[in-house]
Amino acid sequence: MKLNNEEDRVCDILDNANGSIMSVDIGSRLRHLRIAHKLSQRELAKRTGVPNSTISLIESNASNPSVGALKRILDGIPIGLAEFFAFEPERPKKAFYAAEELVEIGKGAISYKQVGETLFGRSLQILKECYQPGGDTGKIPLVHEGEEGGVVLSGRLEVTVDDERRILGPGDAYYFESRRPHRFRCVGPVPCEVISACTPPTF
């Protein structure tokens, strides 16, 4: 079967590296490839039928998937198992980024511009977010591992954490554990801009 053949090739790669699937930084590789293919976690989840929360846990290395489960996710990119494990992106060394060098990883009514093309080997993600009027992260709250915070630069942003809801304006900020259900929505007549950071990287 195709999966068995790929599993054999993966085992060969891991054996040659004197390692195992547990010793490979699966999360950083998966996040790097997903972003390189311009896919959000939610879009990849829809393609594969794997919950967004599961993909988030894997990317933060809080969960170790089986080879079969990982293949299911990789099929949505798409990339083969052997290619995935053989892939070794370079760790970023760049320290400064011009405005035009920020990488767009969002779509639709919410723009997410990431500092750095790749976050491989990094534990912090910094984003410049722009919500169009009515832009919303969705009725289903976001839940994932880690911590996040942000400062509103302009506009008005409604932030819901658990059952608490607050409308933030320029200069206001938020910070919370990401495992608490949360949602963001632009409630003003003009776009809302936010600078945010999360660890480990989420998107």
PDB file of C-alpha atoms in Angstrom:
ATOM      1  CA  MET A   1       0.000   0.000   0.000  1.00  0.00           C
ATOM      2  CA  LYS A   2       1.123   3.576  -0.611  1.00  0.00           C
ATOM      3  CA  LEU A   3       1.054   4.500   3.067  1.00  0.00           C
ATOM      4  CA  ASN A   4       3.188   1.491   3.996  1.00  0.00           C
ATOM      5  CA  ASN A   5       5.736   2.401   1.329  1.00  0.00           C
ATOM      6  CA  GLU A   6       5.892   5.969   2.618  1.00  0.00           C
ATOM      7  CA  GLU A   7       6.180   4.715   6.200  1.00  0.00           C
ATOM      8  CA  ASP A   8       9.125   2.538   5.152  1.00  0.00           C
ATOM      9  CA  ARG A   9      10.816   5.538   3.526  1.00  0.00           C
ATOM     10  CA  VAL A  10      10.198   7.636   6.644  1.00  0.00           C
ATOM     11  CA  CYS A  11      11.691   4.917   8.847  1.00  0.00           C
ATOM     12  CA  ASP A  12      14.766   4.838   6.610  1.00  0.00           C
ATOM     13  CA  ILE A  13      15.172   8.622   6.934  1.00  0.00           C
ATOM     14  CA  LEU A  14      14.784   8.494  10.712  1.00  0.00           C
ATOM     15  CA  ASP A  15      17.125   5.512  11.034  1.00  0.00           C
ATOM     16  CA  ASN A  16      19.786   7.306   9.028  1.00  0.00           C
ATOM     17  CA  ALA A  17      19.434  10.245  11.400  1.00  0.00           C
ATOM     18  CA  ASN A  18      19.551   7.904  14.424  1.00  0.00           C
ATOM     19  CA  GLY A  19      16.270   9.382  15.566  1.00  0.00           C
ATOM     20  CA  SER A  20      12.541   8.795  15.789  1.00  0.00           C
ATOM     21  CA  ILE A  21       9.361  10.677  14.995  1.00  0.00           C
ATOM     22  CA  MET A  22       9.386  11.865  18.622  1.00  0.00           C
ATOM     23  CA  SER A  23      12.796  13.513  18.191  1.00  0.00           C
ATOM     24  CA  VAL A  24      11.887  15.473  15.047  1.00  0.00           C
ATOM     25  CA  ASP A  25      10.580  19.046  15.323  1.00  0.00           C
ATOM     26  CA  ILE A  26       7.321  18.200  13.572  1.00  0.00           C
ATOM     27  CA  GLY A  27       5.529  21.347  14.716  1.00  0.00           C
ATOM     28  CA  SER A  28       7.964  23.857  13.238  1.00  0.00           C
ATOM     29  CA  ARG A  29       8.224  21.905   9.974  1.00  0.00           C
ATOM     30  CA  LEU A  30       4.453  21.682   9.593  1.00  0.00           C
ATOM     31  CA  ARG A  31       3.920  25.370  10.379  1.00  0.00           C
ATOM     32  CA  HIS A  32       6.702  26.408   7.979  1.00  0.00           C
ATOM     33  CA  LEU A  33       5.267  24.365   5.095  1.00  0.00           C
ATOM     34  CA  ARG A  34       1.664  25.411   5.787  1.00  0.00           C
ATOM     35  CA  ILE A  35       2.574  29.096   5.694  1.00  0.00           C
ATOM     36  CA  ALA A  36       4.763  28.576   2.622  1.00  0.00           C
ATOM     37  CA  HIS A  37       1.660  27.189   0.876  1.00  0.00           C
ATOM     38  CA  LYS A  38      -0.372  30.183   2.120  1.00  0.00           C
ATOM     39  CA  LEU A  39      -2.750  28.089   4.220  1.00  0.00           C
ATOM     40  CA  SER A  40      -4.247  29.116   7.554  1.00  0.00           C
ATOM     41  CA  GLN A  41      -4.739  26.492  10.248  1.00  0.00           C
ATOM     42  CA  ARG A  42      -8.478  26.684   9.690  1.00  0.00           C
ATOM     43  CA  GLU A  43      -8.165  26.205   5.937  1.00  0.00           C
ATOM     44  CA  LEU A  44      -5.890  23.203   6.410  1.00  0.00           C
ATOM     45  CA  ALA A  45      -8.350  21.805   8.949  1.00  0.00           C
ATOM     46  CA  LYS A  46     -11.189  22.087   6.412  1.00  0.00           C
ATOM     47  CA  ARG A  47      -9.116  20.356   3.742  1.00  0.00           C
ATOM     48  CA  THR A  48      -8.172  17.437   5.962  1.00  0.00           C
ATOM     49  CA  GLY A  49     -11.068  17.038   8.377  1.00  0.00           C
ATOM     50  CA  VAL A  50      -8.608  17.349  11.254  1.00  0.00           C
ATOM     51  CA  PRO A  51      -9.771  19.803  13.959  1.00  0.00           C
ATOM     52  CA  ASN A  52      -8.071  23.196  13.972  1.00  0.00           C
ATOM     53  CA  SER A  53      -7.244  22.695  17.653  1.00  0.00           C
ATOM     54  CA  THR A  54      -5.395  19.460  16.845  1.00  0.00           C
ATOM     55  CA  ILE A  55      -3.288  21.142  14.157  1.00  0.00           C
ATOM     56  CA  SER A  56      -2.501  23.943  16.611  1.00  0.00           C
ATOM     57  CA  LEU A  57      -1.354  21.432  19.253  1.00  0.00           C
ATOM     58  CA  ILE A  58       0.863  19.641  16.735  1.00  0.00           C
ATOM     59  CA  GLU A  59       2.428  22.880  15.485  1.00  0.00           C
ATOM     60  CA  SER A  60       3.224  23.929  19.041  1.00  0.00           C
ATOM     61  CA  ASN A  61       4.726  20.458  19.686  1.00  0.00           C
ATOM     62  CA  ALA A  62       2.193  19.915  22.464  1.00  0.00           C
ATOM     63  CA  SER A  63       0.942  16.781  20.687  1.00  0.00           C
ATOM     64  CA  ASN A  64       2.813  14.097  18.743  1.00  0.00           C
ATOM     65  CA  PRO A  65       0.733  12.651  15.872  1.00  0.00           C
ATOM     66  CA  SER A  66       0.968   9.116  14.567  1.00  0.00           C
ATOM     67  CA  VAL A  67       2.471   8.677  11.107  1.00  0.00           C
ATOM     68  CA  GLY A  68      -1.017   8.000   9.726  1.00  0.00           C
ATOM     69  CA  ALA A  69      -2.497  11.127  11.309  1.00  0.00           C
ATOM     70  CA  LEU A  70       0.411  13.240  10.093  1.00  0.00           C
ATOM     71  CA  LYS A  71       0.004  11.897   6.544  1.00  0.00           C
ATOM     72  CA  ARG A  72      -3.657  12.910   6.600  1.00  0.00           C
ATOM     73  CA  ILE A  73      -2.662  16.479   7.452  1.00  0.00           C
ATOM     74  CA  LEU A  74       0.163  16.589   4.930  1.00  0.00           C
ATOM     75  CA  ASP A  75      -2.177  15.392   2.166  1.00  0.00           C
ATOM     76  CA  GLY A  76      -4.009  18.694   2.571  1.00  0.00           C
ATOM     77  CA  ILE A  77      -0.912  20.783   1.748  1.00  0.00           C
ATOM     78  CA  PRO A  78      -0.048  18.502  -0.210  1.00  0.00           C
ATOM     79  CA  ILE A  79       3.366  16.999   0.565  1.00  0.00           C
ATOM     80  CA  GLY A  80       4.526  13.419   1.095  1.00  0.00           C
ATOM     81  CA  LEU A  81       5.737  12.001   4.389  1.00  0.00           C
ATOM     82  CA  ALA A  82       9.232  11.263   3.127  1.00  0.00           C
ATOM     83  CA  GLU A  83       9.604  14.771   1.694  1.00  0.00           C
ATOM     84  CA  PHE A  84       8.317  16.241   4.972  1.00  0.00           C
ATOM     85  CA  PHE A  85      10.900  14.450   7.116  1.00  0.00           C
ATOM     86  CA  ALA A  86      13.712  15.085   4.650  1.00  0.00           C
ATOM     87  CA  PHE A  87      12.905  18.811   4.600  1.00  0.00           C
ATOM     88  CA  GLU A  88      15.185  20.952   6.770  1.00  0.00           C
ATOM     89  CA  PRO A  89      14.494  24.701   6.539  1.00  0.00           C
ATOM     90  CA  GLU A  90      17.217  27.115   7.533  1.00  0.00           C
ATOM     91  CA  ARG A  91      16.809  28.885  10.835  1.00  0.00           C
ATOM     92  CA  PRO A  92      16.219  32.599  10.234  1.00  0.00           C
ATOM     93  CA  LYS A  93      19.106  34.943  11.094  1.00  0.00           C
ATOM     94  CA  LYS A  94      17.585  38.199   9.846  1.00  0.00           C
ATOM     95  CA  ALA A  95      17.005  40.756  12.613  1.00  0.00           C
ATOM     96  CA  PHE A  96      15.274  43.680  10.862  1.00  0.00           C
ATOM     97  CA  TYR A  97      12.324  43.798   8.465  1.00  0.00           C
ATOM     98  CA  ALA A  98      11.024  46.587   6.245  1.00  0.00           C
ATOM     99  CA  ALA A  99       7.253  47.066   6.067  1.00  0.00           C
ATOM    100  CA  GLU A 100       7.077  45.437   2.640  1.00  0.00           C
ATOM    101  CA  GLU A 101       8.932  42.364   3.946  1.00  0.00           C
ATOM    102  CA  LEU A 102       6.162  41.350   6.347  1.00  0.00           C
ATOM    103  CA  VAL A 103       4.538  38.136   5.120  1.00  0.00           C
ATOM    104  CA  GLU A 104       0.764  38.073   4.583  1.00  0.00           C
ATOM    105  CA  ILE A 105      -0.662  34.869   6.065  1.00  0.00           C
ATOM    106  CA  GLY A 106      -4.301  35.934   6.375  1.00  0.00           C
ATOM    107  CA  LYS A 107      -7.196  36.099   3.946  1.00  0.00           C
ATOM    108  CA  GLY A 108     -10.480  37.913   3.549  1.00  0.00           C
ATOM    109  CA  ALA A 109     -11.624  40.496   6.073  1.00  0.00           C
ATOM    110  CA  ILE A 110      -8.632  39.989   8.389  1.00  0.00           C
ATOM    111  CA  SER A 111      -5.037  40.587   7.334  1.00  0.00           C
ATOM    112  CA  TYR A 112      -2.234  38.979   9.326  1.00  0.00           C
ATOM    113  CA  LYS A 113       1.242  40.205   8.391  1.00  0.00           C
ATOM    114  CA  GLN A 114       3.945  38.140  10.037  1.00  0.00           C
ATOM    115  CA  VAL A 115       7.387  39.388  11.024  1.00  0.00           C
ATOM    116  CA  GLY A 116       9.710  36.925   9.297  1.00  0.00           C
ATOM    117  CA  GLU A 117       9.058  34.621   6.371  1.00  0.00           C
ATOM    118  CA  THR A 118       9.701  31.519   8.451  1.00  0.00           C
ATOM    119  CA  LEU A 119       9.425  30.877  12.183  1.00  0.00           C
ATOM    120  CA  PHE A 120      11.323  27.601  12.088  1.00  0.00           C
ATOM    121  CA  GLY A 121      13.121  27.174  15.400  1.00  0.00           C
ATOM    122  CA  ARG A 122      11.514  30.276  16.903  1.00  0.00           C
ATOM    123  CA  SER A 123       9.127  30.330  19.856  1.00  0.00           C
ATOM    124  CA  LEU A 124       7.523  33.750  19.281  1.00  0.00           C
ATOM    125  CA  GLN A 125       5.234  34.986  16.504  1.00  0.00           C
ATOM    126  CA  ILE A 126       4.659  38.724  15.953  1.00  0.00           C
ATOM    127  CA  LEU A 127       1.818  39.920  13.737  1.00  0.00           C
ATOM    128  CA  LYS A 128       0.505  43.190  12.384  1.00  0.00           C
ATOM    129  CA  GLU A 129      -3.235  42.583  12.135  1.00  0.00           C
ATOM    130  CA  CYS A 130      -5.787  44.603  10.195  1.00  0.00           C
ATOM    131  CA  TYR A 131      -9.507  43.917  10.600  1.00  0.00           C
ATOM    132  CA  GLN A 132     -11.893  45.369   8.057  1.00  0.00           C
ATOM    133  CA  PRO A 133     -15.197  46.670   9.513  1.00  0.00           C
ATOM    134  CA  GLY A 134     -17.113  43.590  10.610  1.00  0.00           C
ATOM    135  CA  GLY A 135     -14.001  41.404  10.354  1.00  0.00           C
ATOM    136  CA  ASP A 136     -14.462  38.496  12.760  1.00  0.00           C
ATOM    137  CA  THR A 137     -12.398  35.447  13.745  1.00  0.00           C
ATOM    138  CA  GLY A 138     -15.642  33.445  13.810  1.00  0.00           C
ATOM    139  CA  LYS A 139     -18.571  32.467  16.000  1.00  0.00           C
ATOM    140  CA  ILE A 140     -16.686  29.392  17.172  1.00  0.00           C
ATOM    141  CA  PRO A 141     -14.129  30.647  19.725  1.00  0.00           C
ATOM    142  CA  LEU A 142     -10.428  30.033  19.149  1.00  0.00           C
ATOM    143  CA  VAL A 143      -8.777  27.659  21.624  1.00  0.00           C
ATOM    144  CA  HIS A 144      -5.137  26.549  21.512  1.00  0.00           C
ATOM    145  CA  GLU A 145      -2.050  26.194  23.648  1.00  0.00           C
ATOM    146  CA  GLY A 146       0.153  29.141  24.574  1.00  0.00           C
ATOM    147  CA  GLU A 147      -0.200  32.796  25.500  1.00  0.00           C
ATOM    148  CA  GLU A 148      -0.994  35.864  23.422  1.00  0.00           C
ATOM    149  CA  GLY A 149      -1.222  39.605  23.759  1.00  0.00           C
ATOM    150  CA  GLY A 150      -1.703  42.672  21.638  1.00  0.00           C
ATOM    151  CA  VAL A 151      -2.064  46.448  21.504  1.00  0.00           C
ATOM    152  CA  VAL A 152      -4.707  48.223  19.417  1.00  0.00           C
ATOM    153  CA  LEU A 153      -3.180  50.894  17.178  1.00  0.00           C
ATOM    154  CA  SER A 154      -6.346  52.253  15.573  1.00  0.00           C
ATOM    155  CA  GLY A 155     -10.047  51.479  15.302  1.00  0.00           C
ATOM    156  CA  ARG A 156     -12.174  49.507  17.753  1.00  0.00           C
ATOM    157  CA  LEU A 157     -11.722  45.804  18.489  1.00  0.00           C
ATOM    158  CA  GLU A 158     -14.182  43.680  20.420  1.00  0.00           C
ATOM    159  CA  VAL A 159     -12.295  40.985  22.331  1.00  0.00           C
ATOM    160  CA  THR A 160     -14.122  38.109  24.016  1.00  0.00           C
ATOM    161  CA  VAL A 161     -12.273  35.851  26.471  1.00  0.00           C
ATOM    162  CA  ASP A 162     -14.379  33.173  28.167  1.00  0.00           C
ATOM    163  CA  ASP A 163     -17.589  35.042  29.060  1.00  0.00           C
ATOM    164  CA  GLU A 164     -15.905  38.432  29.371  1.00  0.00           C
ATOM    165  CA  ARG A 165     -16.245  40.903  26.508  1.00  0.00           C
ATOM    166  CA  ARG A 166     -14.480  44.231  26.092  1.00  0.00           C
ATOM    167  CA  ILE A 167     -14.269  46.816  23.298  1.00  0.00           C
ATOM    168  CA  LEU A 168     -10.718  48.125  22.973  1.00  0.00           C
ATOM    169  CA  GLY A 169      -9.610  51.370  21.349  1.00  0.00           C
ATOM    170  CA  PRO A 170      -6.227  52.862  20.403  1.00  0.00           C
ATOM    171  CA  GLY A 171      -3.661  52.217  23.135  1.00  0.00           C
ATOM    172  CA  ASP A 172      -5.739  49.529  24.847  1.00  0.00           C
ATOM    173  CA  ALA A 173      -4.295  46.038  25.161  1.00  0.00           C
ATOM    174  CA  TYR A 174      -5.102  42.408  25.940  1.00  0.00           C
ATOM    175  CA  TYR A 175      -3.125  39.455  27.275  1.00  0.00           C
ATOM    176  CA  PHE A 176      -4.365  35.973  28.203  1.00  0.00           C
ATOM    177  CA  GLU A 177      -3.683  32.242  28.075  1.00  0.00           C
ATOM    178  CA  SER A 178      -4.733  30.998  24.648  1.00  0.00           C
ATOM    179  CA  ARG A 179      -6.432  27.883  26.027  1.00  0.00           C
ATOM    180  CA  ARG A 180      -9.218  30.201  27.195  1.00  0.00           C
ATOM    181  CA  PRO A 181     -11.889  30.428  24.429  1.00  0.00           C
ATOM    182  CA  HIS A 182     -11.460  33.758  22.628  1.00  0.00           C
ATOM    183  CA  ARG A 183     -12.741  35.768  19.686  1.00  0.00           C
ATOM    184  CA  PHE A 184     -11.827  39.042  17.954  1.00  0.00           C
ATOM    185  CA  ARG A 185     -14.155  41.318  15.971  1.00  0.00           C
ATOM    186  CA  CYS A 186     -13.866  44.814  14.467  1.00  0.00           C
ATOM    187  CA  VAL A 187     -16.925  46.732  15.647  1.00  0.00           C
ATOM    188  CA  GLY A 188     -16.189  50.228  14.350  1.00  0.00           C
ATOM    189  CA  PRO A 189     -16.923  51.881  10.997  1.00  0.00           C
ATOM    190  CA  VAL A 190     -13.208  51.956  10.118  1.00  0.00           C
ATOM    191  CA  PRO A 191     -10.534  49.236   9.950  1.00  0.00           C
ATOM    192  CA  CYS A 192      -8.838  48.213  13.185  1.00  0.00           C
ATOM    193  CA  GLU A 193      -5.070  47.690  13.374  1.00  0.00           C
ATOM    194  CA  VAL A 194      -3.393  45.615  16.081  1.00  0.00           C
ATOM    195  CA  ILE A 195       0.155  44.538  16.867  1.00  0.00           C
ATOM    196  CA  SER A 196       0.052  41.113  18.496  1.00  0.00           C
ATOM    197  CA  ALA A 197       2.408  38.411  19.697  1.00  0.00           C
ATOM    198  CA  CYS A 198       1.866  34.791  20.642  1.00  0.00           C
ATOM    199  CA  THR A 199       4.019  31.984  21.946  1.00  0.00           C
ATOM    200  CA  PRO A 200       4.330  29.371  20.674  1.00  0.00           C
ATOM    201  CA  PRO A 201       3.476  30.522  17.110  1.00  0.00           C
ATOM    202  CA  THR A 202      -0.160  29.808  16.326  1.00  0.00           C
ATOM    203  CA  PHE A 203      -1.143  30.736  12.766  1.00  0.00           C
TER     204      PHE A 203
END
